[in-house]
PDB file as gemmi writes it, atoms N, CA and C in Angstrom:
CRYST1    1.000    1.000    1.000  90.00  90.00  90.00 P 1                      
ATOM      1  N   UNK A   1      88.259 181.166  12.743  1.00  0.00           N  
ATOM      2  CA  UNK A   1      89.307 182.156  12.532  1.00  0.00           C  
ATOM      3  C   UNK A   1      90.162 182.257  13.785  1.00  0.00           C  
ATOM      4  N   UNK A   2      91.465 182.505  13.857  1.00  0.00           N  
ATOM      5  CA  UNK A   2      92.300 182.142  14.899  1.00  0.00           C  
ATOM      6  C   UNK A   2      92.793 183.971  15.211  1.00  0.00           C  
ATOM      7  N   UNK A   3      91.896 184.995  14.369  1.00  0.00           N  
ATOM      8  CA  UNK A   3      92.580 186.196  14.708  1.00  0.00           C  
ATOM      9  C   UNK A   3      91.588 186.926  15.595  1.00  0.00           C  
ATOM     10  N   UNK A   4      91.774 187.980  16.060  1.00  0.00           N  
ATOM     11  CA  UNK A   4      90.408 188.358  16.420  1.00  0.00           C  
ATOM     12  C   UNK A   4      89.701 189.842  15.840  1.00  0.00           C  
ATOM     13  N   UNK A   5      87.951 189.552  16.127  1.00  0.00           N  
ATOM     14  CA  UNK A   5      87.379 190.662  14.918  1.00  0.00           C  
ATOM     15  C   UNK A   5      87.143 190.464  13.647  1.00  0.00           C  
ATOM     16  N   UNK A   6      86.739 189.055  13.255  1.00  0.00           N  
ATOM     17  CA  UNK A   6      86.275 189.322  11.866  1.00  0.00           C  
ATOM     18  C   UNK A   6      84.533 189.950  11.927  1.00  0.00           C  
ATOM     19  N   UNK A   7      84.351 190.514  12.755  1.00  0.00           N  
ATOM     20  CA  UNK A   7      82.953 190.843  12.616  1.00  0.00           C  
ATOM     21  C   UNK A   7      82.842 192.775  11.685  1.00  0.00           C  
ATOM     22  N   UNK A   8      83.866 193.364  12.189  1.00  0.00           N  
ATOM     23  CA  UNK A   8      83.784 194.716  12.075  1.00  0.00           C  
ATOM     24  C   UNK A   8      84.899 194.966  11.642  1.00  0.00           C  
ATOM     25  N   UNK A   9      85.666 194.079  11.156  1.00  0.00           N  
ATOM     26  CA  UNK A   9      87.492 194.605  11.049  1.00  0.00           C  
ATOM     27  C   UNK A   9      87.641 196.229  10.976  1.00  0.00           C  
ATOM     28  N   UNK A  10      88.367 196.121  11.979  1.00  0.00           N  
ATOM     29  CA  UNK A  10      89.717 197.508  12.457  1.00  0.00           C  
ATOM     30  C   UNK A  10      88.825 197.844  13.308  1.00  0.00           C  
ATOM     31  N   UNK A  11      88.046 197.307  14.204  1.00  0.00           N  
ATOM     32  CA  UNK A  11      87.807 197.410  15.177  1.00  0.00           C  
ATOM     33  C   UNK A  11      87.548 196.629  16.545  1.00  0.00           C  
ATOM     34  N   UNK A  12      87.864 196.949  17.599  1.00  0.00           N  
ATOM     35  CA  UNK A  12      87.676 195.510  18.419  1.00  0.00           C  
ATOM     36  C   UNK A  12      86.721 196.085  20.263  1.00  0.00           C  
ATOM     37  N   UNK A  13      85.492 194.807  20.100  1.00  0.00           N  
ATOM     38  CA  UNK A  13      85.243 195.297  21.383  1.00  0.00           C  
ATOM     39  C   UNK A  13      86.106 195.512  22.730  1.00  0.00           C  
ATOM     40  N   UNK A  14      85.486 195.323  24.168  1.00  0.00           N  
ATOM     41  CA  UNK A  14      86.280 194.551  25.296  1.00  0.00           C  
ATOM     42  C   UNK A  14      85.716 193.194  24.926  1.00  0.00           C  
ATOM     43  N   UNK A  15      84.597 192.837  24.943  1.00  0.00           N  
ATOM     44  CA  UNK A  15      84.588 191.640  24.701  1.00  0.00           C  
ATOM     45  C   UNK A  15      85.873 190.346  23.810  1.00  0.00           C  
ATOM     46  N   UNK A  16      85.994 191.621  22.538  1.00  0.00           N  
ATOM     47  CA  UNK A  16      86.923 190.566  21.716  1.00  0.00           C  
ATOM     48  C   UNK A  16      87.980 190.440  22.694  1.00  0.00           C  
ATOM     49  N   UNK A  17      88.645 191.784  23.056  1.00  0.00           N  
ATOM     50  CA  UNK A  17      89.777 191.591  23.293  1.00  0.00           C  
ATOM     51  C   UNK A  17      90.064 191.500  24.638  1.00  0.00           C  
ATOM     52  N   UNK A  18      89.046 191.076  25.471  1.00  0.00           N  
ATOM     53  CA  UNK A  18      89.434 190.116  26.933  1.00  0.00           C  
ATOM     54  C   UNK A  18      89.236 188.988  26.097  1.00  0.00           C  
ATOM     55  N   UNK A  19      88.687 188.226  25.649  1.00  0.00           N  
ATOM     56  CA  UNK A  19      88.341 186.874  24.787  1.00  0.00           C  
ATOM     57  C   UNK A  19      89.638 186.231  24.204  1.00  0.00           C  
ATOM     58  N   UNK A  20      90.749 187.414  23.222  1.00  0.00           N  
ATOM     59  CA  UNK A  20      91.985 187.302  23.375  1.00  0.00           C  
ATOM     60  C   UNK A  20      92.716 187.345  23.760  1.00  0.00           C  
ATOM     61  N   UNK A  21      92.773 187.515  25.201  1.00  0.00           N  
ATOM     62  CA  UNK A  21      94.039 187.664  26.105  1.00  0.00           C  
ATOM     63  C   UNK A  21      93.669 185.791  26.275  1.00  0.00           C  
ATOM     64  N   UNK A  22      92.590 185.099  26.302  1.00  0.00           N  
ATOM     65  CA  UNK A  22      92.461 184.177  27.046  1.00  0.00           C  
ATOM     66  C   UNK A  22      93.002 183.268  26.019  1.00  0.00           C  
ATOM     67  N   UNK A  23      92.186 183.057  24.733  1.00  0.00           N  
ATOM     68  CA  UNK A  23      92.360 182.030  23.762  1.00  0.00           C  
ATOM     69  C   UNK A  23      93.181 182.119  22.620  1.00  0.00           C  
ATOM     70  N   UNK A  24      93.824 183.492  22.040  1.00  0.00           N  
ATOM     71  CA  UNK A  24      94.993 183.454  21.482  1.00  0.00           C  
ATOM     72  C   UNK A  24      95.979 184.195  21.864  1.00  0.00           C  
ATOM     73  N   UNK A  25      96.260 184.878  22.859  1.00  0.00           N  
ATOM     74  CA  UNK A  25      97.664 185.065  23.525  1.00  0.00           C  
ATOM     75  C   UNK A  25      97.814 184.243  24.612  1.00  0.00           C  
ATOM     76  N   UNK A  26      96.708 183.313  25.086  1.00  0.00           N  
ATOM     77  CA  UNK A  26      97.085 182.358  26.241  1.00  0.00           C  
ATOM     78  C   UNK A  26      97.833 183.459  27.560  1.00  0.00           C  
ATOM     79  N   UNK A  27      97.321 184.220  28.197  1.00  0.00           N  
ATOM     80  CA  UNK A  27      98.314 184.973  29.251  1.00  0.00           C  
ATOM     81  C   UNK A  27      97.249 185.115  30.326  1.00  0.00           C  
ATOM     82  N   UNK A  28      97.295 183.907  31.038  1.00  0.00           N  
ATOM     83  CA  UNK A  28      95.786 184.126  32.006  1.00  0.00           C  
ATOM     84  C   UNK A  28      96.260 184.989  32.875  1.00  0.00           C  
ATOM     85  N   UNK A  29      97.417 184.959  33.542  1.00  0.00           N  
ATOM     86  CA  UNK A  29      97.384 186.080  34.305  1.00  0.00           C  
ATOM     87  C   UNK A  29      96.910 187.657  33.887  1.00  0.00           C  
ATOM     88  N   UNK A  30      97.129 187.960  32.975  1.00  0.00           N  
ATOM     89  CA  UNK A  30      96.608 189.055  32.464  1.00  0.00           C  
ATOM     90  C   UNK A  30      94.652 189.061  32.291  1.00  0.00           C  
ATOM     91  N   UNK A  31      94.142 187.853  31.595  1.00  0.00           N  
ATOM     92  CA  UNK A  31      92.939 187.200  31.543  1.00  0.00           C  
ATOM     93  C   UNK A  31      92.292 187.852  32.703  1.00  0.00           C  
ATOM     94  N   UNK A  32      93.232 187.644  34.064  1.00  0.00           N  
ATOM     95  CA  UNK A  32      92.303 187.347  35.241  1.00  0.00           C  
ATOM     96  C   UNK A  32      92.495 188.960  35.714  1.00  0.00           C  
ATOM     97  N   UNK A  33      93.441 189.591  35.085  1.00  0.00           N  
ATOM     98  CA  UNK A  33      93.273 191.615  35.432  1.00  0.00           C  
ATOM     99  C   UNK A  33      92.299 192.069  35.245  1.00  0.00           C  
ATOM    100  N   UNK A  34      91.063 191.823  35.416  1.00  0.00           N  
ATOM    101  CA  UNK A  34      89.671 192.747  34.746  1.00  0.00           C  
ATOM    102  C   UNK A  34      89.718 194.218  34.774  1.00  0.00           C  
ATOM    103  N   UNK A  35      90.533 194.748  36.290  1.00  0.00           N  
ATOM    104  CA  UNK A  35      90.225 196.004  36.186  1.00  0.00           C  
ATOM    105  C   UNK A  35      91.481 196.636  35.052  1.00  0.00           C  
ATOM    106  N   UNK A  36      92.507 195.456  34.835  1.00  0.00           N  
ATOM    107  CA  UNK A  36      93.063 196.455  34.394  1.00  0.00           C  
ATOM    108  C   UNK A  36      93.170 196.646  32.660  1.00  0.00           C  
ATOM    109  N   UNK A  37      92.250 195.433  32.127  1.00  0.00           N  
ATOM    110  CA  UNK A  37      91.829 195.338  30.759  1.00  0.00           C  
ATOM    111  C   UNK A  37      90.888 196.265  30.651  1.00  0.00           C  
ATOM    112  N   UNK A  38      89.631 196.708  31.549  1.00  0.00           N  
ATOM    113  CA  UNK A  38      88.803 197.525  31.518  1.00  0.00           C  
ATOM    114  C   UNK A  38      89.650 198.640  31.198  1.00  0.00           C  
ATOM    115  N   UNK A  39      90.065 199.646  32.084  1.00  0.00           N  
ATOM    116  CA  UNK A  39      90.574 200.889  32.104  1.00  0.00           C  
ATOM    117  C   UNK A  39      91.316 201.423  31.365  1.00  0.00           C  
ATOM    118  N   UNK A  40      92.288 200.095  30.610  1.00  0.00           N  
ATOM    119  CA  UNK A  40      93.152 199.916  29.359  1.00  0.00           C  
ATOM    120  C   UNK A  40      91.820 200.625  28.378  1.00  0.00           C  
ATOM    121  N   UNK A  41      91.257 199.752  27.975  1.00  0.00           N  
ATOM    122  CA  UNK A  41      90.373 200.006  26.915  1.00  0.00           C  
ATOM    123  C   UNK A  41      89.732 201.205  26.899  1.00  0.00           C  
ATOM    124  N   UNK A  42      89.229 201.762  28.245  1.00  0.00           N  
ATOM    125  CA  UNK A  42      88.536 203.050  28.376  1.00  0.00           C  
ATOM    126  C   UNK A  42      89.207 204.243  27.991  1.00  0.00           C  
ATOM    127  N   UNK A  43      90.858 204.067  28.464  1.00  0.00           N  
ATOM    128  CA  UNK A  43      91.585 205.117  27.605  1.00  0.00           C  
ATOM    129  C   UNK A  43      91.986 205.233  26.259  1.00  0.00           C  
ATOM    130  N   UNK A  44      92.098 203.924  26.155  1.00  0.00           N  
ATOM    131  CA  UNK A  44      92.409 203.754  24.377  1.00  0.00           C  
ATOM    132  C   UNK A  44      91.344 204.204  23.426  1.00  0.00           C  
ATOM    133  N   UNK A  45      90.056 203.783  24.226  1.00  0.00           N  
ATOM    134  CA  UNK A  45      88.683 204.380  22.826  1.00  0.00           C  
ATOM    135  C   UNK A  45      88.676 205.813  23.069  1.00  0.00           C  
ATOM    136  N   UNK A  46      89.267 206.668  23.621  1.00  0.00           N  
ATOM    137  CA  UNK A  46      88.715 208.004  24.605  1.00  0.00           C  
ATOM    138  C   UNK A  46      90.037 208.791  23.748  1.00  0.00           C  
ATOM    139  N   UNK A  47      91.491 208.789  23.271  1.00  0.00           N  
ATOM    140  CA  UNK A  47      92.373 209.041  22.697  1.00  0.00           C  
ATOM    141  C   UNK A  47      92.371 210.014  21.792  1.00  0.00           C  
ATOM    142  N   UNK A  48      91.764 209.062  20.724  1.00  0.00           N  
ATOM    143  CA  UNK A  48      91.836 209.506  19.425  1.00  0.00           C  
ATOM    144  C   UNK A  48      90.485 209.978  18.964  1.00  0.00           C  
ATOM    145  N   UNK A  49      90.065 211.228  18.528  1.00  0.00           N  
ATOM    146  CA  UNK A  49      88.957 211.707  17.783  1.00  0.00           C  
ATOM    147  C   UNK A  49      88.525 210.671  16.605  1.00  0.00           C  
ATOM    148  N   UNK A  50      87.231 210.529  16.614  1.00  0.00           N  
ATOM    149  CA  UNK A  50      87.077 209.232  16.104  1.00  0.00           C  
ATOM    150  C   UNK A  50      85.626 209.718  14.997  1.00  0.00           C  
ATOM    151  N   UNK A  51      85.542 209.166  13.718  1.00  0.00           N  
ATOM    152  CA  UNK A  51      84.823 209.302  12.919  1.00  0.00           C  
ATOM    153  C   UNK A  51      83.736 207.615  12.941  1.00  0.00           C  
ATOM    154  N   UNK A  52      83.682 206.973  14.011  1.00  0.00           N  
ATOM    155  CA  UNK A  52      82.991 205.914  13.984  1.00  0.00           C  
ATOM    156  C   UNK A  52      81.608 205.977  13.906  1.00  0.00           C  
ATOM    157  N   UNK A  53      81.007 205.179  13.067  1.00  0.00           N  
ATOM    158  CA  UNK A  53      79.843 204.823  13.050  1.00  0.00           C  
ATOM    159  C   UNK A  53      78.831 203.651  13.494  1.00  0.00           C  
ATOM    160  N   UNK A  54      79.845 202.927  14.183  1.00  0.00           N  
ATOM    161  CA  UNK A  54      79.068 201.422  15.020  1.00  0.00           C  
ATOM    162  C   UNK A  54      79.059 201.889  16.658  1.00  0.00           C  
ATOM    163  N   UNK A  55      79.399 203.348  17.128  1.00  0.00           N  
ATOM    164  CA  UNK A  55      79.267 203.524  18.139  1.00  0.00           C  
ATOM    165  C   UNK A  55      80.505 203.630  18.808  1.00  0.00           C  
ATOM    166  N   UNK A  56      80.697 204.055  20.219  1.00  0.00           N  
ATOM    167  CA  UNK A  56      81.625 204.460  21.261  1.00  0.00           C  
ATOM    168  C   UNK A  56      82.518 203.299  21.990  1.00  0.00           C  
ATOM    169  N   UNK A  57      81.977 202.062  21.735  1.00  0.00           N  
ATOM    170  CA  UNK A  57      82.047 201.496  22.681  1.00  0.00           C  
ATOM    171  C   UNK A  57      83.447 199.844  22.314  1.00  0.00           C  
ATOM    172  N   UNK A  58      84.639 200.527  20.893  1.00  0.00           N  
ATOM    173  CA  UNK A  58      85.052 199.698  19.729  1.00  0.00           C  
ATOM    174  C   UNK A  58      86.434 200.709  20.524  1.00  0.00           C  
ATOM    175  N   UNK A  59      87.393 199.916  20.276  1.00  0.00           N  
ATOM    176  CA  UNK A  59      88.783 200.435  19.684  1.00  0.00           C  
ATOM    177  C   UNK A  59      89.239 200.417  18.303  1.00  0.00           C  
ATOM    178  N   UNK A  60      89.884 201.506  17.225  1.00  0.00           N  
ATOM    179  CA  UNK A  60      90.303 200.695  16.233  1.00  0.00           C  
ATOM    180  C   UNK A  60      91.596 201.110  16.472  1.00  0.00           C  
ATOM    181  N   UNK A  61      91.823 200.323  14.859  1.00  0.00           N  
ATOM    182  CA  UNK A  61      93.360 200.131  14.975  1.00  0.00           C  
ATOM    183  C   UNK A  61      94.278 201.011  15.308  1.00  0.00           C  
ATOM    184  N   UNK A  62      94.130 202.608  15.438  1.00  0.00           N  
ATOM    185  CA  UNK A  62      95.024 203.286  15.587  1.00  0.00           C  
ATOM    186  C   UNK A  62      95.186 203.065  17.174  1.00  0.00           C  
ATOM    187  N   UNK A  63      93.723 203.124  17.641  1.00  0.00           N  
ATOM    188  CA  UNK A  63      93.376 203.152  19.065  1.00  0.00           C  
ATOM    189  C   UNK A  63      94.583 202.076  19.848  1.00  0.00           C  
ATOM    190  N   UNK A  64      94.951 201.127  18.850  1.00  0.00           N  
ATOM    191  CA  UNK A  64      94.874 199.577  20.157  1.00  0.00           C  
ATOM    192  C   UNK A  64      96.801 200.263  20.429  1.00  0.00           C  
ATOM    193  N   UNK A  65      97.204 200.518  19.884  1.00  0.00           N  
ATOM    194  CA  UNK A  65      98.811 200.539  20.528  1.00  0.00           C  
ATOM    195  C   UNK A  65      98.332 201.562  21.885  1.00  0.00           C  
ATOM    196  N   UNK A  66      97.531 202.502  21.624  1.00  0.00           N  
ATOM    197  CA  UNK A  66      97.399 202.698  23.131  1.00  0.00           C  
ATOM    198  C   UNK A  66      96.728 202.230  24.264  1.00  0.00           C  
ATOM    199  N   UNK A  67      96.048 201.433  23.640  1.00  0.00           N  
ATOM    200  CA  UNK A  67      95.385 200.091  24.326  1.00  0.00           C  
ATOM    201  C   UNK A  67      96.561 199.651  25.571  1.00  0.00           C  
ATOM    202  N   UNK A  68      97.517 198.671  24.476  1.00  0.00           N  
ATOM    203  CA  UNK A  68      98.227 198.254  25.143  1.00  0.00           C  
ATOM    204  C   UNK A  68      99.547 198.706  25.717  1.00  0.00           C  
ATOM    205  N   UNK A  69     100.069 200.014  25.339  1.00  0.00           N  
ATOM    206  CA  UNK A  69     100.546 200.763  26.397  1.00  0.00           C  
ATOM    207  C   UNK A  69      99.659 200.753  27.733  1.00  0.00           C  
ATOM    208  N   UNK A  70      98.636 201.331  27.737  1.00  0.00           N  
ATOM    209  CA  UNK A  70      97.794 201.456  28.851  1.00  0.00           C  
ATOM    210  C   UNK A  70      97.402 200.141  29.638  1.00  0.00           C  
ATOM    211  N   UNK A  71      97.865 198.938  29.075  1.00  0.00           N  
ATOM    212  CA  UNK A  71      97.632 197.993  29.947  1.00  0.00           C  
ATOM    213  C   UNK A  71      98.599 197.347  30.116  1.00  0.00           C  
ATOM    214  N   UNK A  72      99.894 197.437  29.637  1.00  0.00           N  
ATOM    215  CA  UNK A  72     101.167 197.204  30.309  1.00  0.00           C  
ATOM    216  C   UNK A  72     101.310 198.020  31.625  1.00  0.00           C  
ATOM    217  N   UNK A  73     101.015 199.407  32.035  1.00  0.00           N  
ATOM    218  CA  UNK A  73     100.781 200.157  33.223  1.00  0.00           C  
ATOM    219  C   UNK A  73     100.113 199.767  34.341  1.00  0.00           C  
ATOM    220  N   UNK A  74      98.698 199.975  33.167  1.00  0.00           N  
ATOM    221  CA  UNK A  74      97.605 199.322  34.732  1.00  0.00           C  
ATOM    222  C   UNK A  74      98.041 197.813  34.711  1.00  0.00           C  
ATOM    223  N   UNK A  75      98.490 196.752  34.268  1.00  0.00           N  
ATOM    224  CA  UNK A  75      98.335 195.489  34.415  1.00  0.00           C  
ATOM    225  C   UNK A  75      99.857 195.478  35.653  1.00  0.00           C  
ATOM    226  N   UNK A  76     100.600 196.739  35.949  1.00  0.00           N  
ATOM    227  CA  UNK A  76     101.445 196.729  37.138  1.00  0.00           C  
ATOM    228  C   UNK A  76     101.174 197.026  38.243  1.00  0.00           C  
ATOM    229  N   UNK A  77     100.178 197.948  38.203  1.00  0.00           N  
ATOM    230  CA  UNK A  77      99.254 198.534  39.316  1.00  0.00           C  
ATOM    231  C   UNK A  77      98.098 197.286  39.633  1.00  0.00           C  
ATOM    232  N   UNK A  78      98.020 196.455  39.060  1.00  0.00           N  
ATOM    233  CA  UNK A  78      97.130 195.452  39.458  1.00  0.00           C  
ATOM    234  C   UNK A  78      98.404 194.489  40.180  1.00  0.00           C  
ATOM    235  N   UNK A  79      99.362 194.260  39.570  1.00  0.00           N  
ATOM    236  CA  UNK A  79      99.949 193.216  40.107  1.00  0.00           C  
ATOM    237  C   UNK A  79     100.281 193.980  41.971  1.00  0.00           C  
ATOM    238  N   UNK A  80     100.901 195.113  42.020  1.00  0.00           N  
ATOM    239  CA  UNK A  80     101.327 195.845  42.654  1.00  0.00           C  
ATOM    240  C   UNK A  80     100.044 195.632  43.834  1.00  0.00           C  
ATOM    241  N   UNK A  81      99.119 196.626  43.050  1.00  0.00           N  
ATOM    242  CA  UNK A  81      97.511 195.804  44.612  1.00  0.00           C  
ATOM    243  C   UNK A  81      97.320 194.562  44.763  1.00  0.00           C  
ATOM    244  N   UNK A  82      97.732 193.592  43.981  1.00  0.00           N  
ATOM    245  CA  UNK A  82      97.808 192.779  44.434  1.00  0.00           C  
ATOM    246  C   UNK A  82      98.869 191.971  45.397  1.00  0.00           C  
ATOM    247  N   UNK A  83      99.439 191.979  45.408  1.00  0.00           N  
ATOM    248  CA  UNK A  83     100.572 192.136  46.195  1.00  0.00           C  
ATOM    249  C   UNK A  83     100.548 192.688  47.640  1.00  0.00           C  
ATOM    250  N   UNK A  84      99.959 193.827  47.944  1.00  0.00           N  
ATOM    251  CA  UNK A  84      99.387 194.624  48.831  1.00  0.00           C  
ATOM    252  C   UNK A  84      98.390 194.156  49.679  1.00  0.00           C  
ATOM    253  N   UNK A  85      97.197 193.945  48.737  1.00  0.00           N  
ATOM    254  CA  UNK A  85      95.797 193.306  48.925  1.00  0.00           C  
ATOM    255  C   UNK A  85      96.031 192.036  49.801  1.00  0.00           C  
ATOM    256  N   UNK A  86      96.795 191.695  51.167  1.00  0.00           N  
ATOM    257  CA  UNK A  86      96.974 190.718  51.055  1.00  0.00           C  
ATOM    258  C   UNK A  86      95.711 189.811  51.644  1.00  0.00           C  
ATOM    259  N   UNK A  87      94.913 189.789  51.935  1.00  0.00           N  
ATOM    260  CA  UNK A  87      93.399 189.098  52.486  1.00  0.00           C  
ATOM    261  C   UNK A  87      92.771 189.048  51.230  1.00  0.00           C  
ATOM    262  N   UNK A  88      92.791 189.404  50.005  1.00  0.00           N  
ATOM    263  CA  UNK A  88      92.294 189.475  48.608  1.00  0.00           C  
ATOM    264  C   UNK A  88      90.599 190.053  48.601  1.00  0.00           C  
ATOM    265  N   UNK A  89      90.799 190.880  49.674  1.00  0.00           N  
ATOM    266  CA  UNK A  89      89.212 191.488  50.128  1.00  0.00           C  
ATOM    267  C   UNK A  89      88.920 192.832  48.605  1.00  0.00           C  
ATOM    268  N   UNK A  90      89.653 193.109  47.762  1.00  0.00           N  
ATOM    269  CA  UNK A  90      89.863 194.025  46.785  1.00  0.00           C  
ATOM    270  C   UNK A  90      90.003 195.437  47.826  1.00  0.00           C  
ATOM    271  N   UNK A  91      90.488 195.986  48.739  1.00  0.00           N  
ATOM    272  CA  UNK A  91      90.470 196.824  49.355  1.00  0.00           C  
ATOM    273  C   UNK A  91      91.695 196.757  49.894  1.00  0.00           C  
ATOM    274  N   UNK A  92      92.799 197.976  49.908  1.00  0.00           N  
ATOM    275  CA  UNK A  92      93.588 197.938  51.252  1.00  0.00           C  
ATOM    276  C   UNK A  92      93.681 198.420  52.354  1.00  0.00           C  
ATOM    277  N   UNK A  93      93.755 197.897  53.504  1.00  0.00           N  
ATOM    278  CA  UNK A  93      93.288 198.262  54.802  1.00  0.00           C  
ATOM    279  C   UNK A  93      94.646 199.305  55.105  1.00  0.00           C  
ATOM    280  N   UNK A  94      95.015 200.027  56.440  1.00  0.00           N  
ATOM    281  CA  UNK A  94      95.502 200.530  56.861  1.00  0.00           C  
ATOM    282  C   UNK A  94      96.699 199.897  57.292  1.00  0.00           C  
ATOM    283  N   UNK A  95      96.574 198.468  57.868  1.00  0.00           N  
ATOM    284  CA  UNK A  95      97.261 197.782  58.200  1.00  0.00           C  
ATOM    285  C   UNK A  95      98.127 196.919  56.888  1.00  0.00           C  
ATOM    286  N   UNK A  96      97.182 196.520  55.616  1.00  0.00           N  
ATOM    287  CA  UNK A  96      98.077 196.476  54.919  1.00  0.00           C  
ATOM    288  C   UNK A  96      98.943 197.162  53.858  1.00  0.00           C  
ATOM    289  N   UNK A  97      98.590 198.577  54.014  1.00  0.00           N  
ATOM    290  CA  UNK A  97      99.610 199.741  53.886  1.00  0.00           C  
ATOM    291  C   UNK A  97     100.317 199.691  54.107  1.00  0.00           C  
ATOM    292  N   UNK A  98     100.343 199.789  55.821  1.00  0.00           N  
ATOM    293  CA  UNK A  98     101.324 200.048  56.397  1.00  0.00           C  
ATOM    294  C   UNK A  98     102.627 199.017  55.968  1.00  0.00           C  
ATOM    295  N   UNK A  99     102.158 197.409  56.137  1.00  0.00           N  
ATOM    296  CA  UNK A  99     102.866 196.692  55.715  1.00  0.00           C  
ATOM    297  C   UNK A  99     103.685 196.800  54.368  1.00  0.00           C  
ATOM    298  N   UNK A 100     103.227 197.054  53.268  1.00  0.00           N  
ATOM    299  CA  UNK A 100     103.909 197.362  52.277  1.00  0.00           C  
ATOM    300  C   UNK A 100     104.210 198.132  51.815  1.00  0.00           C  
ATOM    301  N   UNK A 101     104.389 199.159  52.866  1.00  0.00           N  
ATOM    302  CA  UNK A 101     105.669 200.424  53.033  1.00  0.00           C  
ATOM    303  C   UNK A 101     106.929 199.707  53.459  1.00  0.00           C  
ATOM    304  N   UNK A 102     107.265 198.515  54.280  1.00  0.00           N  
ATOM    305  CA  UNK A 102     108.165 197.605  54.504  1.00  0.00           C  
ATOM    306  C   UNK A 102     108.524 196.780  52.581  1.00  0.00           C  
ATOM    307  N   UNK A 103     108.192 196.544  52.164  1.00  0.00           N  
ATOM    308  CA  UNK A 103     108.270 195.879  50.865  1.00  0.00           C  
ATOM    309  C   UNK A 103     109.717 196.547  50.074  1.00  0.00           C  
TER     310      UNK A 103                                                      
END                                                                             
């Protein structure tokens, strides 16, 4: 199947849907955002009052447009620390603050 979720339709793990950023939207840069696919998802399942019965841990369909609002945002704030981050230590130092207050 080339869509993703035929296991539970109208619902999708992180699993599925980091799995699809990689193999059917092809957008590795996004692929390689973990934190910001995570946090996406954490707000999107957290949204909407939810009558689910496979558990907490699913977006459905109403859920995912805020999915991906929420990761058009954070996926700027990742680019943005990254950018920043410049030693790629995941931390920014003082010094490279300071620097990209110049930016």
């Amino acid at each position: 199947s080339s869509g993703i979720n035929a296991e539970y339709g109208g619902v999708l793990s992180l699993a599925e849907v980091d799995k699809a950023m990689r193999d059917i939207l092809c957008i590795d840069n996004l692929f390689k955002a973990k934190p910001a696919i995570m946090r996406a998802f954490q707000i999107a399942k957290g949204c909407l009052k939810s009558n689910r019965e496979i558990g907490g841990d699913y977006i459905e369909f109403l859920e995912f447009r805020y999915f991906l609002l929420s990761l058009r945002q954070y996926f700027e704030y990742w680019v943005a620390f990254k950018r920043v981050d410049e030693d790629g230590d995941k931390r920014i130092s003082m010094e490279e603050f300071v620097a990209a207050k110049a930016m």
